[in-house]
mmCIF file of C-alpha atoms in Angstrom:
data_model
loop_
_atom_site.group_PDB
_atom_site.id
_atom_site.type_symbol
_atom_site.label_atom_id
_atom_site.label_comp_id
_atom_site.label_asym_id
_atom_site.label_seq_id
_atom_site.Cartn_x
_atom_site.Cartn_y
_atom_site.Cartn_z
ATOM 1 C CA UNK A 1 29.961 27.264 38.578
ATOM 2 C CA UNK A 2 26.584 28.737 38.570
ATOM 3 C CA UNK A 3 27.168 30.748 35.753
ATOM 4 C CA UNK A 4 27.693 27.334 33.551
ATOM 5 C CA UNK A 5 24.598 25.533 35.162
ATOM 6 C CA UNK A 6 22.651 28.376 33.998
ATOM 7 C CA UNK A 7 24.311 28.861 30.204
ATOM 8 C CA UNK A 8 23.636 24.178 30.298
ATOM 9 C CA UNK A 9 20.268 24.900 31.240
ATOM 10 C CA UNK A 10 19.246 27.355 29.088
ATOM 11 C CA UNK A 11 20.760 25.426 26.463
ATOM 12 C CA UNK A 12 18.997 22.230 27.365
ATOM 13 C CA UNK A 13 16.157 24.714 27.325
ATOM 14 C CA UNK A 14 16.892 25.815 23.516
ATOM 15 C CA UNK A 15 17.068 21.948 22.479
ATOM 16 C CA UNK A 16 13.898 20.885 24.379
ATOM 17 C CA UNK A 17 12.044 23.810 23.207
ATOM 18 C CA UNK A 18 13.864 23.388 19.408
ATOM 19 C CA UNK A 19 12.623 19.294 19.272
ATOM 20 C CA UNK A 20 9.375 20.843 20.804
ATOM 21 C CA UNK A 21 8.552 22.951 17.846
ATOM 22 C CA UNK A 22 9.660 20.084 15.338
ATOM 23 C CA UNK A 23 7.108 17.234 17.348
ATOM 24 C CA UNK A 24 4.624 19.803 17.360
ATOM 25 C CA UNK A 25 4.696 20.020 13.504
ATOM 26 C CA UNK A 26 1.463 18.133 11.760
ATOM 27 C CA UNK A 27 3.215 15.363 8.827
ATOM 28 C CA UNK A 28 1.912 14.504 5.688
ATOM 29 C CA UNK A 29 1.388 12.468 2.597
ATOM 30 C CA UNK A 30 2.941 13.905 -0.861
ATOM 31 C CA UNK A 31 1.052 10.730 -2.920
ATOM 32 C CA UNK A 32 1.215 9.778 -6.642
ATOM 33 C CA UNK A 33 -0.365 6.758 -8.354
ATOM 34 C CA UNK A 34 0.942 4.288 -11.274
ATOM 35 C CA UNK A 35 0.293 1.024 -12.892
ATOM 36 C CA UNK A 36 -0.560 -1.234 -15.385
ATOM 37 C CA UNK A 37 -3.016 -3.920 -15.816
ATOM 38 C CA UNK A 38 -1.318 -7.168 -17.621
ATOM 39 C CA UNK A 39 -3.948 -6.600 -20.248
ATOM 40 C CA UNK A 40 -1.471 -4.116 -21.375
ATOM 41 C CA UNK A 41 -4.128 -1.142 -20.419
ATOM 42 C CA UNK A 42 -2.292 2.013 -19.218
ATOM 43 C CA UNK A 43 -3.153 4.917 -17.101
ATOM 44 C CA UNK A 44 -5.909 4.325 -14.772
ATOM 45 C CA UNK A 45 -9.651 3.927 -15.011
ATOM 46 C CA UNK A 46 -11.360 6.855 -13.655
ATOM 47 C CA UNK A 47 -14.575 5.728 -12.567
ATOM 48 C CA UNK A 48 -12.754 3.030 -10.046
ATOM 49 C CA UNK A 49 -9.444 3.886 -9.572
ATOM 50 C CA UNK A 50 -8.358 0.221 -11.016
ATOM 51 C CA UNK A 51 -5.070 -0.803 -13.096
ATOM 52 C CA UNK A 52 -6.773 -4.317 -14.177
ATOM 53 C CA UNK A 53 -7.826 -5.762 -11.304
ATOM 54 C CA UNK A 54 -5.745 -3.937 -9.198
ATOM 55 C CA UNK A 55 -7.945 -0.963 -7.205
ATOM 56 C CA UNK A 56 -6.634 1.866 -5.153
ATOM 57 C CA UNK A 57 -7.328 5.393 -2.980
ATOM 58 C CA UNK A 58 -5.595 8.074 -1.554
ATOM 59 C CA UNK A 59 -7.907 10.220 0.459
ATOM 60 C CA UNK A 60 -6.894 13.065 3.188
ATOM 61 C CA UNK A 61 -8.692 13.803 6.569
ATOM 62 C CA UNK A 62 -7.712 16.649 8.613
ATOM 63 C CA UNK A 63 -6.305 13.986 11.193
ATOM 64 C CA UNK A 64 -4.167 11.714 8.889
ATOM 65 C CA UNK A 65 -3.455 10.604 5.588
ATOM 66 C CA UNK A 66 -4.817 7.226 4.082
ATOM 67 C CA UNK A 67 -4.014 4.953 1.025
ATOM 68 C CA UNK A 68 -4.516 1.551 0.154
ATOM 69 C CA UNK A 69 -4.446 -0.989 -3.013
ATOM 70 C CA UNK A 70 -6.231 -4.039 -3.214
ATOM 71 C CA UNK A 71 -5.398 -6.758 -5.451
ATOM 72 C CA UNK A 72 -9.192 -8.662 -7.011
ATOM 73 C CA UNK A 73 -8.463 -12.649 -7.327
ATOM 74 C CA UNK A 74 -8.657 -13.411 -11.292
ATOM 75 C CA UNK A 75 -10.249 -16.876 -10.534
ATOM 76 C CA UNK A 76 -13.511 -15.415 -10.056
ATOM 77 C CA UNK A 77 -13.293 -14.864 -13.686
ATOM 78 C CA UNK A 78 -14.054 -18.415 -14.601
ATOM 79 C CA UNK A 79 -17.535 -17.829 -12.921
ATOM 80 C CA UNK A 80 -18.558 -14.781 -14.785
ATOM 81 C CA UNK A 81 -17.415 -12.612 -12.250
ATOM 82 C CA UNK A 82 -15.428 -9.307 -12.660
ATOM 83 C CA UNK A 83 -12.389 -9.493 -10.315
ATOM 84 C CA UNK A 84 -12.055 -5.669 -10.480
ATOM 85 C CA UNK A 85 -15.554 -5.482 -8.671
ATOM 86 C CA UNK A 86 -14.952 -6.076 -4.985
ATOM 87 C CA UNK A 87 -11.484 -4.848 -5.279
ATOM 88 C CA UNK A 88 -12.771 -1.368 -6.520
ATOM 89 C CA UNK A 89 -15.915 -1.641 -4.059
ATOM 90 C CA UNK A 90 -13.908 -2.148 -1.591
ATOM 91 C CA UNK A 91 -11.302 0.629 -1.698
ATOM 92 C CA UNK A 92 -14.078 2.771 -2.714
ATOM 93 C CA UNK A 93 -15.806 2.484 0.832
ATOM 94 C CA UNK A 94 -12.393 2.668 2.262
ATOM 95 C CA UNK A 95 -12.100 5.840 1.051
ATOM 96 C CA UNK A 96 -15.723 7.127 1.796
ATOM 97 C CA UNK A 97 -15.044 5.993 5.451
ATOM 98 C CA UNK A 98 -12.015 7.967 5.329
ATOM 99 C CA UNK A 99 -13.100 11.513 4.024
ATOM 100 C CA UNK A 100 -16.193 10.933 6.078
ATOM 101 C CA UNK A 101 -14.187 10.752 9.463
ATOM 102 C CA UNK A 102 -15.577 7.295 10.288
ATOM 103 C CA UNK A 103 -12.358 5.429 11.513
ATOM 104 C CA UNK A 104 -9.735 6.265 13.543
ATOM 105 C CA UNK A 105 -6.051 7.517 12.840
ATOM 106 C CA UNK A 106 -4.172 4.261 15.244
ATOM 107 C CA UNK A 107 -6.699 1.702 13.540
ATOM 108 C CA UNK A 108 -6.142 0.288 9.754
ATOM 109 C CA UNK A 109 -7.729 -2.782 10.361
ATOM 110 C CA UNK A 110 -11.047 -0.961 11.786
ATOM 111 C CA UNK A 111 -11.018 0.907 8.147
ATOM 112 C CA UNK A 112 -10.388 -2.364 6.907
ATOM 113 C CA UNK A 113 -13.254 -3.978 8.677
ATOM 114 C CA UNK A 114 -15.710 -1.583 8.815
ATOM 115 C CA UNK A 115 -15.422 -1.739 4.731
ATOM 116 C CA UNK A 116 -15.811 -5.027 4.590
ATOM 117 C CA UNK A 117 -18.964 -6.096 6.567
ATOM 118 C CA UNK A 118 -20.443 -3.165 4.636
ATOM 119 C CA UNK A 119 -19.910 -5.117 1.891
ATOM 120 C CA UNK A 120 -21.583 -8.322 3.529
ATOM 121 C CA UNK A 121 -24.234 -6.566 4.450
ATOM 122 C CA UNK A 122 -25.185 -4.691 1.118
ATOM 123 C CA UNK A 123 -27.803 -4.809 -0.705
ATOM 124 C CA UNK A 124 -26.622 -4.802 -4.229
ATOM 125 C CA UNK A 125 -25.152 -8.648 -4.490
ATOM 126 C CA UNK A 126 -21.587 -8.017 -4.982
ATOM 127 C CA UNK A 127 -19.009 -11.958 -5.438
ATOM 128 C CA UNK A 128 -15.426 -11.874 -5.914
ATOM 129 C CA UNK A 129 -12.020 -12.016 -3.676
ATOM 130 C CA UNK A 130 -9.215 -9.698 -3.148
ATOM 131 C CA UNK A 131 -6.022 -9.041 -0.706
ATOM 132 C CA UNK A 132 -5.791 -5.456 0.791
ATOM 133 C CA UNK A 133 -3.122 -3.161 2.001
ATOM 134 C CA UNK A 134 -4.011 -0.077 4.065
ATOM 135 C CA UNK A 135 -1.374 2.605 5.363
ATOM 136 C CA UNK A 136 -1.842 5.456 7.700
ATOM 137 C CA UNK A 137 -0.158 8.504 9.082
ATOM 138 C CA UNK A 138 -1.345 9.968 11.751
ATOM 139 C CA UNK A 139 -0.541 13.404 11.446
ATOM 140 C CA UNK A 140 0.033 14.379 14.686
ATOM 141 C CA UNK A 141 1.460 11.472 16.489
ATOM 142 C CA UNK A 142 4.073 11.187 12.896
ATOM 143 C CA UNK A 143 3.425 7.479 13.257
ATOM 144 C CA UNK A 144 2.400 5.338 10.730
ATOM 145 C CA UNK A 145 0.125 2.660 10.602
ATOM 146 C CA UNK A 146 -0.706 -0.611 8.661
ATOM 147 C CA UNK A 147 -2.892 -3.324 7.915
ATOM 148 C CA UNK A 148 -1.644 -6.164 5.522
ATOM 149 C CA UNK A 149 -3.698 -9.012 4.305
ATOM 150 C CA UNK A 150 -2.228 -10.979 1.883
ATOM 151 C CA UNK A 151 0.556 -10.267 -0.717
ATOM 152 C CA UNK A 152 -0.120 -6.700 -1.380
ATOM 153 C CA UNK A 153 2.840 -4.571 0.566
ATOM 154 C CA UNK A 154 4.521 -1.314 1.591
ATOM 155 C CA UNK A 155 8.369 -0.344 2.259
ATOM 156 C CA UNK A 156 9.280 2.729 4.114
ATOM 157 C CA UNK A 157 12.842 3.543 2.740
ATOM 158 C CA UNK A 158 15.226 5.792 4.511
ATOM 159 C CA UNK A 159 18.477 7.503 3.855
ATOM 160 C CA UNK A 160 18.542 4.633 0.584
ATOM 161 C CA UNK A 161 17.669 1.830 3.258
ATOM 162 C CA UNK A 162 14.466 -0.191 3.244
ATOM 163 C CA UNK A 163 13.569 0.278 7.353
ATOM 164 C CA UNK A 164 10.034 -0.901 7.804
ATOM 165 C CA UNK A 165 8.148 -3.155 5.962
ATOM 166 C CA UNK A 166 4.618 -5.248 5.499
ATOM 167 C CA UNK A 167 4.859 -9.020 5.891
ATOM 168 C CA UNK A 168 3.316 -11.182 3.359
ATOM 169 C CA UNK A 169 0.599 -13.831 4.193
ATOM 170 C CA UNK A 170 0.085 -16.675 2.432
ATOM 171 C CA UNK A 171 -2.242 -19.951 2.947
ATOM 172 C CA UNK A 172 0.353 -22.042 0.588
ATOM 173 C CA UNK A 173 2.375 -20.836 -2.488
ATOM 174 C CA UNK A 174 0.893 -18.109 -4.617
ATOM 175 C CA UNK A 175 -2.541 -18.527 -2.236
ATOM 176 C CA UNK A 176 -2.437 -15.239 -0.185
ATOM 177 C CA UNK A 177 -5.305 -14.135 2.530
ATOM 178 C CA UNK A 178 -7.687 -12.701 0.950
ATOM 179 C CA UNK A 179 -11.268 -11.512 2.028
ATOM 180 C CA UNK A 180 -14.345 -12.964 0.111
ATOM 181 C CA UNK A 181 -17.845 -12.495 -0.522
ATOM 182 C CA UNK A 182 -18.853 -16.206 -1.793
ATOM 183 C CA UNK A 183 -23.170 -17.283 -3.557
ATOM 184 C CA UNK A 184 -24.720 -18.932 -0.311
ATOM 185 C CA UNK A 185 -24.126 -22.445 -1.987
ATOM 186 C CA UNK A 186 -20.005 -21.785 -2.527
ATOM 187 C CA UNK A 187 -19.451 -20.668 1.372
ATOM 188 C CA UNK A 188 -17.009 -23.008 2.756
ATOM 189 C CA UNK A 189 -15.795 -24.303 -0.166
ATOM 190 C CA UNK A 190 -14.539 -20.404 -1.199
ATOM 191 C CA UNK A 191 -11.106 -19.191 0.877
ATOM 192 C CA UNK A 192 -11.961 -16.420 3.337
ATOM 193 C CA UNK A 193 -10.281 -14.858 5.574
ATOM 194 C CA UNK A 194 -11.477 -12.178 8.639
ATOM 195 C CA UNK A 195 -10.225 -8.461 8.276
ATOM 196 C CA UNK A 196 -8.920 -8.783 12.192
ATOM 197 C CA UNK A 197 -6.266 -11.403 10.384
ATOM 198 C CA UNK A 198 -4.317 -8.640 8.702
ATOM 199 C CA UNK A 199 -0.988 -8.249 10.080
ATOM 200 C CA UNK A 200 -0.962 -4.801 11.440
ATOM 201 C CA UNK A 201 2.061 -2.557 12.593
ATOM 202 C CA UNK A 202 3.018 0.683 13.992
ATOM 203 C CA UNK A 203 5.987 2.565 12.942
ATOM 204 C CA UNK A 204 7.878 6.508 13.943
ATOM 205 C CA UNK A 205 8.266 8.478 10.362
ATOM 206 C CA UNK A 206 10.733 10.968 9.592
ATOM 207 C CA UNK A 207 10.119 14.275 7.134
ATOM 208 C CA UNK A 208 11.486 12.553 3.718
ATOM 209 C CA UNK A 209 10.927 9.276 4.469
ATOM 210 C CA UNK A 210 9.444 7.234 1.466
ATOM 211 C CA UNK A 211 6.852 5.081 1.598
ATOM 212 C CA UNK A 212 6.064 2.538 -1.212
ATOM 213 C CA UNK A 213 2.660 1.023 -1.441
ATOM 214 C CA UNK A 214 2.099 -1.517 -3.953
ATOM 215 C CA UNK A 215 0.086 -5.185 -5.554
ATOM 216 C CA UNK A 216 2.313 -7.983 -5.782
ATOM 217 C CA UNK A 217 2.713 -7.373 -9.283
ATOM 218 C CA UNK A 218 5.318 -4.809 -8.289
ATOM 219 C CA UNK A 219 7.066 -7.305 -5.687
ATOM 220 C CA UNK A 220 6.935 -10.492 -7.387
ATOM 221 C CA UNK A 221 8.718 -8.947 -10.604
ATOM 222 C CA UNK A 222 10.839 -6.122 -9.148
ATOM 223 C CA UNK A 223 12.979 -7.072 -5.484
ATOM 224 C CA UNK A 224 14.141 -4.491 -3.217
ATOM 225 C CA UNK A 225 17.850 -3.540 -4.441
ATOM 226 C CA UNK A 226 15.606 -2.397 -7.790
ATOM 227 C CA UNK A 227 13.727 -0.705 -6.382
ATOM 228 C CA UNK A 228 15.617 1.374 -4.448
ATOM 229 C CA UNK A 229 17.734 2.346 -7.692
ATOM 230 C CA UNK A 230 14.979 3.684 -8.919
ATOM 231 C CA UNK A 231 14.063 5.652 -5.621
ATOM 232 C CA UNK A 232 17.336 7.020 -5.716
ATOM 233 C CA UNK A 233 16.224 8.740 -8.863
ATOM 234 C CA UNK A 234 13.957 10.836 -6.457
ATOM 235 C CA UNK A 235 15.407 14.355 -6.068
ATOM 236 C CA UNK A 236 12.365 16.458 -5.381
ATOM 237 C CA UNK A 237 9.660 15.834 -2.767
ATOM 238 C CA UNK A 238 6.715 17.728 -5.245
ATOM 239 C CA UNK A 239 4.359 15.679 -6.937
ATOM 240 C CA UNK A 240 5.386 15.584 -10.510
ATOM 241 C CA UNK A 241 8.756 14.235 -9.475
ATOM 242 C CA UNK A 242 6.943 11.758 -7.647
ATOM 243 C CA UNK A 243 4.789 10.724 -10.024
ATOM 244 C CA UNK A 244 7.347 10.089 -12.477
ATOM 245 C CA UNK A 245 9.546 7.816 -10.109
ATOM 246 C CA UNK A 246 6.136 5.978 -9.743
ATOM 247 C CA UNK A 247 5.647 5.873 -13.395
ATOM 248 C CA UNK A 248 9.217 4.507 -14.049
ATOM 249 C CA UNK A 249 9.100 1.748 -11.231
ATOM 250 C CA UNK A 250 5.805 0.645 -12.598
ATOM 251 C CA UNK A 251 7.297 0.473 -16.122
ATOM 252 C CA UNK A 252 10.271 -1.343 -15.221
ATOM 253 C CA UNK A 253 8.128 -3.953 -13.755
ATOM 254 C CA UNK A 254 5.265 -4.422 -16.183
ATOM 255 C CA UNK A 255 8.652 -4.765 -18.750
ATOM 256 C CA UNK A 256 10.795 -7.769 -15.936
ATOM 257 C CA UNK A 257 6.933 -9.574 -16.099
ATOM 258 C CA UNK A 258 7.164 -10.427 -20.152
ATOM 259 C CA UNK A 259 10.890 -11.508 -19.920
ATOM 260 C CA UNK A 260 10.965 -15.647 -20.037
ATOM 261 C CA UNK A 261 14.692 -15.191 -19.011
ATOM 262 C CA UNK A 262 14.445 -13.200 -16.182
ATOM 263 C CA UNK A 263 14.690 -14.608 -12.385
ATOM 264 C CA UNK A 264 11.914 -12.887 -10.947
ATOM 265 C CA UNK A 265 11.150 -13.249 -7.283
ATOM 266 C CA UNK A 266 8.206 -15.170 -7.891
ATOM 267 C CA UNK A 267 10.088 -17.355 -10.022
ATOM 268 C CA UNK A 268 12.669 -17.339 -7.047
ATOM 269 C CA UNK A 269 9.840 -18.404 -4.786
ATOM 270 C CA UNK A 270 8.689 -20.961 -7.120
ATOM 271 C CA UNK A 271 11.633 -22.828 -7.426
ATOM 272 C CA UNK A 272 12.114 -22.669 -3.226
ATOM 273 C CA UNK A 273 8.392 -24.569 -3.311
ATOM 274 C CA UNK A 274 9.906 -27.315 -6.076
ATOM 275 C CA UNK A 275 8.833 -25.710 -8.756
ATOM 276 C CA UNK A 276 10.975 -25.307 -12.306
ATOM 277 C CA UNK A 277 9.978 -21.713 -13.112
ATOM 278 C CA UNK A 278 11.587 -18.998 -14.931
ATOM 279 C CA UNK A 279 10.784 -15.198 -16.206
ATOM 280 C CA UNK A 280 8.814 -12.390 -15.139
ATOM 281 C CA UNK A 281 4.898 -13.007 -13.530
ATOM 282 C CA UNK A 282 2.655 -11.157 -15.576
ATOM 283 C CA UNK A 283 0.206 -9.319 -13.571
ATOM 284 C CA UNK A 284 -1.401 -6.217 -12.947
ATOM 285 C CA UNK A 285 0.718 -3.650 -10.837
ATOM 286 C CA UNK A 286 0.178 -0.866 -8.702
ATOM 287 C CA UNK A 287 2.356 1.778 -7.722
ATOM 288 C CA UNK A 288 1.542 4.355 -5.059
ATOM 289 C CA UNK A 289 4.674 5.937 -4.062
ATOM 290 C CA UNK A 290 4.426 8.778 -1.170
ATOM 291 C CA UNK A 291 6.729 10.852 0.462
ATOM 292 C CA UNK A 292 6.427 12.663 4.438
ATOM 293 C CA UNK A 293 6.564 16.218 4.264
ATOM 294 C CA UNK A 294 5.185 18.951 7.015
ATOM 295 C CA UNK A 295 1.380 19.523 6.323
ATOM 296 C CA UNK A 296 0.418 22.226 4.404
ATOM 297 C CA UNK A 297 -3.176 23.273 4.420
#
């Protein structure tokens, strides 16, 4: 009898100590980037990091891995204004904060905010509107964390299976939260919403989960059981493979937003608001498709 207490506990032993050594293990981020803007640019524009009006970042800290795409509203266009502006301004400080160890690894919607009253506050007059999507993982803790405003969006797919994902916000149809930056004599009249208003979530990651970050030009044109086909396409967890799964999503959606016959889920969407729509939504879209591995310095 004592002899199999003692083999139980030293195998009890093994397992703690074997699950030990896996928790202890720092995760993360294998990231690539993809997109198009509905201009029919491709590739990306260096000096922003913008498909379109679409921006983006991916930026690594020693305590977690950070990405993010926000989508610039095209309305400001009628004013003169370049959408692309505060989109790219504002994943820009996103990412400064980031690589600069201002924000901590449990708190999104700090980046988030912390971004955007820098904004408000600077100098340089900056107008325009945009949505944002930030995603964390904490290395150490393996959890990730989000901050959703508006119609941006991730999916964390596992073993084939979508098993976390962002929740859209929206005022009314096709009107998503957004944060703004509005001339003194358009405040009030301008839609704004606060940073603290993103929906934010926590979620446990496993090594090869994958985690897909995109615009709405992805997710209005492209719903989930396409997707994952073309995640299934996935075999290798190093960057080139990566990028190229991003690259094909990307493709397959900017091609679903010029067909007029095609039942899009924005056209979906439409029609449950009363609307008689049909075909793709042409839009800028922006892929950033990662993938959890063990940390590597």
């Amino acid at each position: 009898m004592l002899s199999v207490l003692s083999c139980g506990r030293l195998l009890a032993r093994a397992v703690l100590g074997g699950l030990s050594q896996t928790d202890s293990r720092d995760y993360s981020l294998v990231s690539a980037s993809f997109g198009y803007g509905k201009d029919f640019r491709k590739g990306i524009l260096k000096k922003c990091m913008c498909y379109g009006d679409d921006a983006w970042f991916i930026a690594r800290h020693r305590s977690a891995d950070v990405l993010g795409v926000a989508d610039g509203v095209g309305g400001w266009r009628d004013y003169g204004v370049d959408p692309s502006l505060f989109s790219g301004t504002l994943m820009r400080t996103c990412e400064r904060l980031v690589k600069e160890g201002h924000f901590v690894p449990s708190n999104p919607v700090g980046i988030l905010t912390t971004s955007y009253y820098e904004l408000l506050q600077n100098k340089v007059p900056l107008l325009g509107s945009s949505t944002a999507c930030i995603v964390m993982l904490d290395r150490r803790s393996h959890r990730l964390h989000t901050a959703n405003l508006g119609d941006s969006g991730f999916l964390v797919v596992r073993g084939g299976e979508v098993v976390h994902r962002s929740d859209e916000q929206q005022h009314y149809f096709n009107t998503p939260f957004q944060l703004s930056i509005a001339p003194p004599e358009a405040e009030g009249s301008v839609l704004s919403d606060s940073p603290e208003a993103a929906d934010s979530t926590s979620f446990d990651v496993q090594l090869g989960d994958i985690i897909l970050t995109a615009t709405d030009g992805l997710f209005d044109n492209m719903p989930d059981y396409m997707i994952l086909q073309e995640l299934k396409k996935l075999k290798n967890t190093n960057y080139e493979s990566i990028q190229q799964t991003a690259k094909s999503i990307a493709e397959q959606a900017h091609v679903l937003a010029y067909d007029p016959n095609y039942m899009s889920p924005f056209a979906q969407f439409a029609c449950d608001n009363g609307l008689n729509v049909r075909g793709g939504k042409p839009d800028d879209i922006t892929v950033l498709l990662s993938i959890v591995a063990e940390y590597t310095d």
